[in-house]
Each structure stands twice: as C-alpha cells, then as structure tokens.
mmCIF file of C-alpha atoms in Angstrom:
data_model
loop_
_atom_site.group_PDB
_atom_site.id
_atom_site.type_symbol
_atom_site.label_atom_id
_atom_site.label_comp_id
_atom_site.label_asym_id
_atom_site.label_seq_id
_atom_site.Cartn_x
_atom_site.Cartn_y
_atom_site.Cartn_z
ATOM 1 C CA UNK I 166 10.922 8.196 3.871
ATOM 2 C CA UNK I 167 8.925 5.790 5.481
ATOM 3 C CA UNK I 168 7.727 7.274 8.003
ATOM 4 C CA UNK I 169 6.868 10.671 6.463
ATOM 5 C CA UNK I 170 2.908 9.362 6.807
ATOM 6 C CA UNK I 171 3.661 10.395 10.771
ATOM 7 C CA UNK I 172 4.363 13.687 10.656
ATOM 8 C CA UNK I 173 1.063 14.765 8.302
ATOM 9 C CA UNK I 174 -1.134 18.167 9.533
ATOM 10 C CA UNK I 175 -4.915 18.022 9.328
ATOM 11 C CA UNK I 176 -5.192 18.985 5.769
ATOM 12 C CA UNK I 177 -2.924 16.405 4.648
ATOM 13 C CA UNK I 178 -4.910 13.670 6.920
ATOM 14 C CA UNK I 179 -8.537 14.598 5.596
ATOM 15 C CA UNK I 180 -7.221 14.956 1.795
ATOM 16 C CA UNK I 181 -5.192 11.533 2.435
ATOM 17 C CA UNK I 182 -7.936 10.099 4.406
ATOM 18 C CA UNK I 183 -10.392 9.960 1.871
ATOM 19 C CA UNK I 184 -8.316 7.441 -0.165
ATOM 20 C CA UNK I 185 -7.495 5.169 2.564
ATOM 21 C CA UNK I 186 -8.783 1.956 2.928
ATOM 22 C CA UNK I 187 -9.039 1.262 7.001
ATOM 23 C CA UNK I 188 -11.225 -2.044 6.496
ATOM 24 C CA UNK I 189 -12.667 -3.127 9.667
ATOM 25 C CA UNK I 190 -10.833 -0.804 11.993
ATOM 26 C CA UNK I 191 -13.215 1.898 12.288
ATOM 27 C CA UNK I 192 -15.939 -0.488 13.616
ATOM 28 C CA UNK I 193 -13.878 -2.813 15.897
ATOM 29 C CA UNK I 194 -11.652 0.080 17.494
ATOM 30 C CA UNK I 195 -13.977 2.159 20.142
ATOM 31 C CA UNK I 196 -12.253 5.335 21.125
ATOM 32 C CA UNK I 197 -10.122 6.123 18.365
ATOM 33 C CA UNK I 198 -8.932 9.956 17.148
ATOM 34 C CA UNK I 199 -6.840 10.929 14.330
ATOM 35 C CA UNK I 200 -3.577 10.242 15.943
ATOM 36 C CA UNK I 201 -4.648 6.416 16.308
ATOM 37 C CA UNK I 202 -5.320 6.242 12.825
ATOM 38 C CA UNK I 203 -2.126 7.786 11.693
ATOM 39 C CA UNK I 204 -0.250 5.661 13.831
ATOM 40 C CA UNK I 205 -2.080 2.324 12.414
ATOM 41 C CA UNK I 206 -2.196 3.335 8.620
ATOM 42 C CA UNK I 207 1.097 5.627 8.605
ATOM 43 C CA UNK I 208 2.720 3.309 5.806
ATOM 44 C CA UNK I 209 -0.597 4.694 4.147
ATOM 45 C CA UNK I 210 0.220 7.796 4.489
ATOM 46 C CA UNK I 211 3.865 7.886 4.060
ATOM 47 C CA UNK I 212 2.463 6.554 0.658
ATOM 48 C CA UNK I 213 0.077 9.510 -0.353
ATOM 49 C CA UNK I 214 2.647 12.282 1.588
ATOM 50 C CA UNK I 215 5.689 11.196 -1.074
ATOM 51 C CA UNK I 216 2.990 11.279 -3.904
ATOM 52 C CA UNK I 217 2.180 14.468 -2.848
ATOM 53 C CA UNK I 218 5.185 16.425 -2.175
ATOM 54 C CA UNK I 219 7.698 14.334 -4.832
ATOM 55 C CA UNK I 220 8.785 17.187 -6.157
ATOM 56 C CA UNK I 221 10.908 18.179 -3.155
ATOM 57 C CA UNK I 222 12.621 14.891 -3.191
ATOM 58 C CA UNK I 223 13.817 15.571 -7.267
ATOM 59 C CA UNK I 224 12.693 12.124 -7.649
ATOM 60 C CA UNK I 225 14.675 11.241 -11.103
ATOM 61 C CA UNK I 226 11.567 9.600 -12.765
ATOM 62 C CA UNK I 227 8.004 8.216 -11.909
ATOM 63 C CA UNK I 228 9.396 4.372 -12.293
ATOM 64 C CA UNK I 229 11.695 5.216 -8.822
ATOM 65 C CA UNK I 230 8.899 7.429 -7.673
ATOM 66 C CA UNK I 231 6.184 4.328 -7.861
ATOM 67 C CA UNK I 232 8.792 1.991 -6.831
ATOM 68 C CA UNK I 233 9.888 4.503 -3.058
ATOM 69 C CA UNK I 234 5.894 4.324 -2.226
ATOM 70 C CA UNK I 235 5.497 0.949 -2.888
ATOM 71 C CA UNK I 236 8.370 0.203 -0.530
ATOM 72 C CA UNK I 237 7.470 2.855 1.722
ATOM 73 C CA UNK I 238 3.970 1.114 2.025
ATOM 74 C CA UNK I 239 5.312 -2.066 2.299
ATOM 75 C CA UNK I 240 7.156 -1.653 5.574
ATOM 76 C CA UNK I 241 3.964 -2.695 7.185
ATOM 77 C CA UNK I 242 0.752 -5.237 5.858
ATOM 78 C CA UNK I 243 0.409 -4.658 2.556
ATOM 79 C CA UNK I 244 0.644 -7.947 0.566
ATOM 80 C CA UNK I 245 4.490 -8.217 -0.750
ATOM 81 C CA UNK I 246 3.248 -11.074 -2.816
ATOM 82 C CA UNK I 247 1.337 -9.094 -5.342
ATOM 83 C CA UNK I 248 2.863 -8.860 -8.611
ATOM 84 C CA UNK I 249 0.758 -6.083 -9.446
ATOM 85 C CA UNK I 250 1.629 -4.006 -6.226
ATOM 86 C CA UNK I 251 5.034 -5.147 -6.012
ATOM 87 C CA UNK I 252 6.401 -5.667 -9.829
ATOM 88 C CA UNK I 253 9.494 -5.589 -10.797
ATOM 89 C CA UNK I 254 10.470 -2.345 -12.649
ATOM 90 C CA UNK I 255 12.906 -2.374 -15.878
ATOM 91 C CA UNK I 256 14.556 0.820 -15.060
ATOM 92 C CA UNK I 257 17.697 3.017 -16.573
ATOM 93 C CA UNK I 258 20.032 1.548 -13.599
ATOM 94 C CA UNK I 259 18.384 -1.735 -13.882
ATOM 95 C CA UNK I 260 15.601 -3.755 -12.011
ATOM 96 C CA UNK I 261 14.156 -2.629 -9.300
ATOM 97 C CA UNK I 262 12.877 -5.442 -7.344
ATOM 98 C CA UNK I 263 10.100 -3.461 -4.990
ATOM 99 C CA UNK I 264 8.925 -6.572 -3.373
ATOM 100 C CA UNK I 265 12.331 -7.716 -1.974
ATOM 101 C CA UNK I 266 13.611 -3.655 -0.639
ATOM 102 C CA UNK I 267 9.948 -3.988 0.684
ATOM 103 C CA UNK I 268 10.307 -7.277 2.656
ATOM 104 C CA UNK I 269 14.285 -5.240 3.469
ATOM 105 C CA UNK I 270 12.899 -2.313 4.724
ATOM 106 C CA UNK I 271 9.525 -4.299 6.614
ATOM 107 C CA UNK I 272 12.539 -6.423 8.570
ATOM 108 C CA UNK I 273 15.106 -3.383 9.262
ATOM 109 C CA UNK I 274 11.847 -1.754 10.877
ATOM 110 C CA UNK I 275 10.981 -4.494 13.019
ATOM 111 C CA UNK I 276 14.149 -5.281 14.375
ATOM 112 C CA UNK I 277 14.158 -1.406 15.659
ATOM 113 C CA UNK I 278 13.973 -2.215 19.430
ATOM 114 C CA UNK I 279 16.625 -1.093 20.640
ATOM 115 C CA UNK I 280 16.602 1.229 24.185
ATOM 116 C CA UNK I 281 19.648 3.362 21.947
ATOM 117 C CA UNK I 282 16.969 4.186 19.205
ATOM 118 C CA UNK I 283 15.145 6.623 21.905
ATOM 119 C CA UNK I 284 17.011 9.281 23.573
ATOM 120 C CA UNK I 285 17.061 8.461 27.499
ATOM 121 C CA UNK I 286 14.253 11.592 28.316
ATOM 122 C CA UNK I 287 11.614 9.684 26.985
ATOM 123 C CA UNK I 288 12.564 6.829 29.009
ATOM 124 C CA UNK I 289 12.217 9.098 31.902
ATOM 125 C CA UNK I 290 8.991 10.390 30.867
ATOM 126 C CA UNK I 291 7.439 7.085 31.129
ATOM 127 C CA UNK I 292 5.143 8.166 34.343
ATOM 128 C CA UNK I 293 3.507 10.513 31.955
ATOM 129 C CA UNK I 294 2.181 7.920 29.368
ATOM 130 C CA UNK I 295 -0.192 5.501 28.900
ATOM 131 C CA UNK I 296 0.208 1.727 30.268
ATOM 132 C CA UNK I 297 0.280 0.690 27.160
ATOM 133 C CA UNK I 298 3.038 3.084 26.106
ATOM 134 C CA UNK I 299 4.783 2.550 29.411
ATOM 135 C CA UNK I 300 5.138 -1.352 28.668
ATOM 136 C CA UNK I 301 6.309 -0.584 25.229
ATOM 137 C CA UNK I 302 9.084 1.537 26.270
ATOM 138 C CA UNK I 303 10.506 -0.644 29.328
ATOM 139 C CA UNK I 304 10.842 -3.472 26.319
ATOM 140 C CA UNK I 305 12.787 -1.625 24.501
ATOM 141 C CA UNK I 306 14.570 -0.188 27.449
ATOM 142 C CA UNK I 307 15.165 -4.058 28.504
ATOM 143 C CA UNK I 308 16.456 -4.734 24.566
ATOM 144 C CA UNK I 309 20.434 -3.032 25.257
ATOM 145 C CA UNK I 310 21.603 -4.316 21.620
ATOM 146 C CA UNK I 311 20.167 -5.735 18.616
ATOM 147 C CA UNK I 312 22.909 -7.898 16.751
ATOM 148 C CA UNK I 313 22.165 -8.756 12.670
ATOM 149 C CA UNK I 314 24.639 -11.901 12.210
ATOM 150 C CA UNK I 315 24.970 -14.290 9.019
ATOM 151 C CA UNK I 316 22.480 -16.892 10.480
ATOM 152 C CA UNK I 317 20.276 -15.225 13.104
ATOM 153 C CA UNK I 318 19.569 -12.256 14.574
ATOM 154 C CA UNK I 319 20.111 -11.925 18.627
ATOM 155 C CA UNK I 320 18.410 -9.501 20.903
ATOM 156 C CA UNK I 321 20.944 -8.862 23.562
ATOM 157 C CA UNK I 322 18.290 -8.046 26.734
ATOM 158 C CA UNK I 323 18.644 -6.731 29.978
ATOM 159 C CA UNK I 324 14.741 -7.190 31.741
ATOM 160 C CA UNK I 325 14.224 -4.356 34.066
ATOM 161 C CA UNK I 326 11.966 -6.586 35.823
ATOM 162 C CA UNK I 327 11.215 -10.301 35.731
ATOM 163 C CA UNK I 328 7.492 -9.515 34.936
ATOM 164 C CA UNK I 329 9.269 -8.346 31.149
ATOM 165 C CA UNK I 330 10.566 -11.664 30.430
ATOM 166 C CA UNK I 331 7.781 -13.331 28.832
ATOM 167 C CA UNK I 332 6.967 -10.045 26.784
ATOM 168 C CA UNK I 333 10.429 -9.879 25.693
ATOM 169 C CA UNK I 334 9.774 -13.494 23.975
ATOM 170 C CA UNK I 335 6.563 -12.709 22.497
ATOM 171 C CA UNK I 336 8.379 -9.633 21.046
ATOM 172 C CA UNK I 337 11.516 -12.087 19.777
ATOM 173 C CA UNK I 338 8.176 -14.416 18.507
ATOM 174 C CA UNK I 339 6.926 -11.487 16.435
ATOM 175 C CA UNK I 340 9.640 -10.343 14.965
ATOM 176 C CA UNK I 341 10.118 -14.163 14.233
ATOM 177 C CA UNK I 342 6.879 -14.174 12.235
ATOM 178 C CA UNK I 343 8.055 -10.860 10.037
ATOM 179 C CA UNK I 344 11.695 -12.926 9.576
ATOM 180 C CA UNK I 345 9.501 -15.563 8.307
ATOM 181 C CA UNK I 346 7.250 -13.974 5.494
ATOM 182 C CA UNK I 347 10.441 -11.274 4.664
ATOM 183 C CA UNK I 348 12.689 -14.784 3.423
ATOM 184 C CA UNK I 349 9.845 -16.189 1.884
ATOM 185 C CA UNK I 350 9.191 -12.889 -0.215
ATOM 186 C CA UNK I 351 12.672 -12.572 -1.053
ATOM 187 C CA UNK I 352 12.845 -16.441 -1.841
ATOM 188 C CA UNK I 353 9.575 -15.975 -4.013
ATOM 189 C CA UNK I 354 9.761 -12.726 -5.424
ATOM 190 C CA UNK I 355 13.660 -12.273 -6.347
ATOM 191 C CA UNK I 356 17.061 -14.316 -6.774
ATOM 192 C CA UNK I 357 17.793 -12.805 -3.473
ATOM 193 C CA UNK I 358 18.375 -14.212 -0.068
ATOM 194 C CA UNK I 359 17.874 -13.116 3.747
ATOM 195 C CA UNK I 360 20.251 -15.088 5.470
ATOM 196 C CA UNK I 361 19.606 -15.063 8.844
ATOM 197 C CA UNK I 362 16.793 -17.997 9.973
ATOM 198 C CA UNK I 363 16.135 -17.049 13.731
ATOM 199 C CA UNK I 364 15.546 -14.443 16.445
ATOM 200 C CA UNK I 365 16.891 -15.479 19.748
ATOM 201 C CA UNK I 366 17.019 -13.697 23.286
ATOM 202 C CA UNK I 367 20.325 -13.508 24.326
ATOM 203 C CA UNK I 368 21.540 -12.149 28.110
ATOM 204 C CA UNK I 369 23.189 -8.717 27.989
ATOM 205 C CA UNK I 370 26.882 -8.833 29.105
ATOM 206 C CA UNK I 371 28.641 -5.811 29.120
ATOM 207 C CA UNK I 372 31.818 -5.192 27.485
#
C-alpha cells in the first residue's frame, strides 16, 4: 500500500492537500503542477488515501490501521526516530514495531532499481520523456540485478554508456546513505538488526 498516494484523482488531491505539510517546496520549486507534488509527497498521500478508504482493506483494528500509515509514510523522509510517530504498538498478535517495518519498507524501496522492475516498452519510450526521466530510466536500464546478501548488497550493472558510470555510483552512494539511517533505526528503535553494511557496484556477467 505504499504507493496508493500515486494513483489519487483531483478530489482526493485537494481534500488530501489541505492537510499536507509541503514546507519549503512550494516556494523553492518554480514550475510545479499537481503531478509534481504527488510524486514528491506521495508517502503523504498514500497516508491520507488508506485513512480514507480503510474500510476496503477490512483493516482488523485501528492499532494495525495507525501502524500500515505510519509505515506507509515512512518509506520516504518522515523522521523514523520519533517515538511519537513511530511507537511501538502493544497489539493482540504482539508488538508492532512501526519504526523498524518503516526503516524495512524505506530500504526495500530504495534498492528498487532494477531494469526488470519496468516492463521493456517504457524503456523504449524513452525518446518521448523528459531528460530528466530519460537519465533515470537508462540507470535503471544499466542496473541488470540487484543482489540482497548477508553483509552487503551488490548492484550487478551493465552501463549503456560510459557517460552512466559515475551516476551509477552516486546512485550506489544514495542508497548507501538510506542503508545507513535504516540500521541505525533498527539498531535504535528495536532489538532488530539489518545485516548487510554496504552497497557496492558490481560488473554484470551473464549466466
């Protein structure tokens, strides 16, 4: 569920809207429409679309219900460290540790890059989009496997051009940074561990 927040109409976007706070984005974003928003704040949203429509997802009380939009909101910014946010719930099947499925789902999310999570059209499409979406899908075109091991987590790559090198390791750097603060929530916030300690670039070789 989250990314419900992406696929809102224009009712659901001015009701949802309204409760959002975008901070400083409005005034240091020139050129922005609805769509931009959506796709910056859509954790936001996912939030306020499960609220919404909870009762077609039978959830089986509000404890689980609180807990799936705090996690659903937590896949992207929101601060994993706060207790008050991200508590742990005393529930029928036991505790639910929001902050640590959080920093789970935040990770699993980032390490989406792979070119199999698109279907190979919208690789083809590519002349039809923006540069900047054009540059985002040869990276993940150029990332042919993402591998979760005990200690580390490899990016098996394939650069369709030299020129993607360097923006494949900035990519391996951010993802990196979200490995990072996703151990130290789960080190902080719960008696649970993330393993794995790196994200390396590793040549594609195949089988």
């Amino acid at each position: 569920l989250h990314d419900t927040g992406m696929g809102i109409g224009d009712k659901d976007f001015e009701e949802f809207s309204s409760k959002i706070d975008y901070g400083d984005y409005l005034s240091t974003h020139e050129g922005f429409d609805e769509s931009d928003l959506v796709r910056a704040f859509h954790n936001e949203f996912s939030g306020h679309y499960i609220r919404k429509y909870a009762n077609l997802f039978e959830m089986p009380s509000e404890d689980v219900l609180f807990a799936i939009i705090q996690v659903c909101r937590g896949h992207r910014k929101t601060d994993l460290y706060d207790k008050n946010e991200y508590p742990d719930i005393v529930s029928e099947g036991g505790i639910i540790r929001t902050a640590y499925l959080a920093a789970i789902v935040r990770l699993a999310d980032e390490i989406d890059v792979a070119s199999d999570r698109n279907p190979e059209i919208l690789f083809d499409m590519a002349d039809l989009l923006s540069e900047v979406d054009i540059i985002e899908f040869s990276k993940h075109r150029s990332i042919r496997e993402v591998e979760v091991l005990k200690d580390r987590i490899a990016l098996h790559v394939d650069p369709i051009s030299p020129e993607y090198v360097p923006r494949l390791q900035e990519l391996a750097d951010k993802i990196q940074q979200t490995l990072d603060y996703c151990r130290a929530v789960a080190e902080s916030r719960s008696d649970l561990r993330i393993s794995q300690t790196s994200v390396v670039l590793v040549p594609y070789a195949e089988d």
